[in-house]
Each structure stands twice: as structure tokens, then as C-alpha cells.
Coordinates of C-alpha atoms in Angstrom, one line a residue:
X4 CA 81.8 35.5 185.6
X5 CA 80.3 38.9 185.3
X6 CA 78.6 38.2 181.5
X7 CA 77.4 34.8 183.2
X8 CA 75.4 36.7 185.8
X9 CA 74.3 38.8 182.8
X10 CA 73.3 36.2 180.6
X11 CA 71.4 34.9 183.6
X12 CA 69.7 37.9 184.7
X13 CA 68.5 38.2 180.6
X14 CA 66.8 34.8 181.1
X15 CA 65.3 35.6 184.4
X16 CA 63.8 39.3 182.7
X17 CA 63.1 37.1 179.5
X18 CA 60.7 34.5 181.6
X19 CA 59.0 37.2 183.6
X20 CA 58.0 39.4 180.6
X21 CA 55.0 36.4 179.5
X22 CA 54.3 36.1 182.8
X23 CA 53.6 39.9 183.7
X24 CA 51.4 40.3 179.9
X25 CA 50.0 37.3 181.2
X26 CA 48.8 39.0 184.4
X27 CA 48.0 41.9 182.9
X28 CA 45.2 39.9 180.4
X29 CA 44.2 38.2 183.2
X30 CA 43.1 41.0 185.5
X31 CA 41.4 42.3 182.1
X32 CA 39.8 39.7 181.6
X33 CA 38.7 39.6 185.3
X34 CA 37.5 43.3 184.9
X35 CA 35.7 42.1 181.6
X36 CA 33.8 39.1 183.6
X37 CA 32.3 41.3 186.6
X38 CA 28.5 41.3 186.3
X39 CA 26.3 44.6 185.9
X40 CA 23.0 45.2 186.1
X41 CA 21.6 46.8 183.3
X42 CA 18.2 48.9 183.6
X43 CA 15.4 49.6 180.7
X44 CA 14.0 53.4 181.3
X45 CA 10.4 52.8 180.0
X46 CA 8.9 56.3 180.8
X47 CA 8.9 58.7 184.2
X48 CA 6.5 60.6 186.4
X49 CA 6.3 63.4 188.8
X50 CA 4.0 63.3 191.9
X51 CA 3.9 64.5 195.5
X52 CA 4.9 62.7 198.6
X53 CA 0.9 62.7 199.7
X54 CA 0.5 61.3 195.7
X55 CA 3.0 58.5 196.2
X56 CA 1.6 57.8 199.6
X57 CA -1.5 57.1 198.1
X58 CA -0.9 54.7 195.8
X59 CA -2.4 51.1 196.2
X60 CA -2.4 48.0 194.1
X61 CA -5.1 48.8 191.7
X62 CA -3.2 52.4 190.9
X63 CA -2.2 53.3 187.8
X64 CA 0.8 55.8 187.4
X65 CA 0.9 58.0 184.5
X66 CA 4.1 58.5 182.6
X67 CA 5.8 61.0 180.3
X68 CA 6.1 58.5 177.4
X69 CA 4.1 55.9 174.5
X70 CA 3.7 52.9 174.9
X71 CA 5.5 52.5 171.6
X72 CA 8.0 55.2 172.0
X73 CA 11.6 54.5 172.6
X74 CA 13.2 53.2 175.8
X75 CA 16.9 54.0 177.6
X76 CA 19.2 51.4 178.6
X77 CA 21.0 52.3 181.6
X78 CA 24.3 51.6 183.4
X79 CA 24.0 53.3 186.6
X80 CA 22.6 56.5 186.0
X81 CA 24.3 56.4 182.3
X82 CA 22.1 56.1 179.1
X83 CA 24.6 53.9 177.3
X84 CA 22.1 52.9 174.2
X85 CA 18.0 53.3 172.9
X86 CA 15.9 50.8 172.1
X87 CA 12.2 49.4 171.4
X88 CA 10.4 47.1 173.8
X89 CA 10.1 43.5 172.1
X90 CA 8.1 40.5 173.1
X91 CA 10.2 37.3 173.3
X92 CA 8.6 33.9 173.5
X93 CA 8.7 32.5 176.3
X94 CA 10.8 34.8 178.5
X95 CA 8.7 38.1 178.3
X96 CA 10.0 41.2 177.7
X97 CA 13.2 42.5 175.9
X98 CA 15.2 45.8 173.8
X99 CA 16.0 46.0 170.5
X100 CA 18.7 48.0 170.5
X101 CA 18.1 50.6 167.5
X102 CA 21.0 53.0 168.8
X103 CA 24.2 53.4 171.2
X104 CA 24.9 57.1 173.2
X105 CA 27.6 58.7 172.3
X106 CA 30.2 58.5 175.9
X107 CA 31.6 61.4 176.9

């Protein structure tokens, strides 16, 4: 009796083992799935308070950067990547990509 309870306690381990990777991949793949919101740094400026205060619609705000000069890709507060602004027919604006930030 004792090896049948053994033998049945090796299938019961053996069925759970797929079922537990399978879990696993799941939750990874649920991870993998959740959306992020992914920001393009074009430029920055520094003002005052009484500057910022000011501003109206017609306003232009100088930045630190080209028009044709590189942008960041942000995750957060995380350059993940650089790229160059690129006009897409149809739907604007987008960022080619030209290289990835080394992660710490």
C-alpha cells in the first residue's frame, strides 16, 4: 500500500509541475501585456514662476535644443533610447530610433 500512495503522489507532483510553468508564463505574459506610456523629450527650458505665469496662447517658449537635433524616449523619468523626429503620413509625428541607453 505504501509504494501505491507513492506512485500516486508522483502522478499528482507530475500533473502540477505544467500547471505551475504554466502559471508562471502566464503571469509573464500578463506583466509583458501592461500598457506604458512612452514620452518623446524634444528639448527643455528654464523660466521663472512670473515667466510661466505669463505665458498666453500666442507665446513661444524657447528651448535648449535644434529642431533637428536628437530627441529622448522616456519611460518614466528613464531615457531608455534616442531618436530623430520623423513625419508619418497620415498620423503626424513619430521617432526613429537611431540608439538604445545603456540600463544600469
Amino acid at each position: 500500500m505504501h509504494t501505491d500512495d507513492n506512485a500516486a503522489s508522483q502522478e499528482v507532483s507530475l500533473e502540477r509541475m505544467p500547471a505551475e510553468e504554466g502559471e508562471g508564463q502566464a503571469k509573464k505574459n500578463s506583466v509583458l501585456a501592461l500598457p506604458i506610456q512612452v514620452m518623446v523629450s524634444v528639448g527643455k527650458a528654464k523660466m521663472t514662476v512670473e515667466e510661466l505665469m505669463a505665458i498666453d496662447p500666442e507665446a513661444i517658449i524657447e528651448l535648449d535644443s535644434a529642431v533637428d537635433d536628437p530627441v529622448e524616449i522616456l519611460v518614466g523619468d528613464r531615457v531608455i533610447a534616442r531618436g530623430d523626429l520623423v513625419e508619418i503620413e497620415q498620423a503626424g509625428l513619430g521617432v526613429k530610433v537611431t540608439a538604445l541607453v545603456e540600463q544600469k
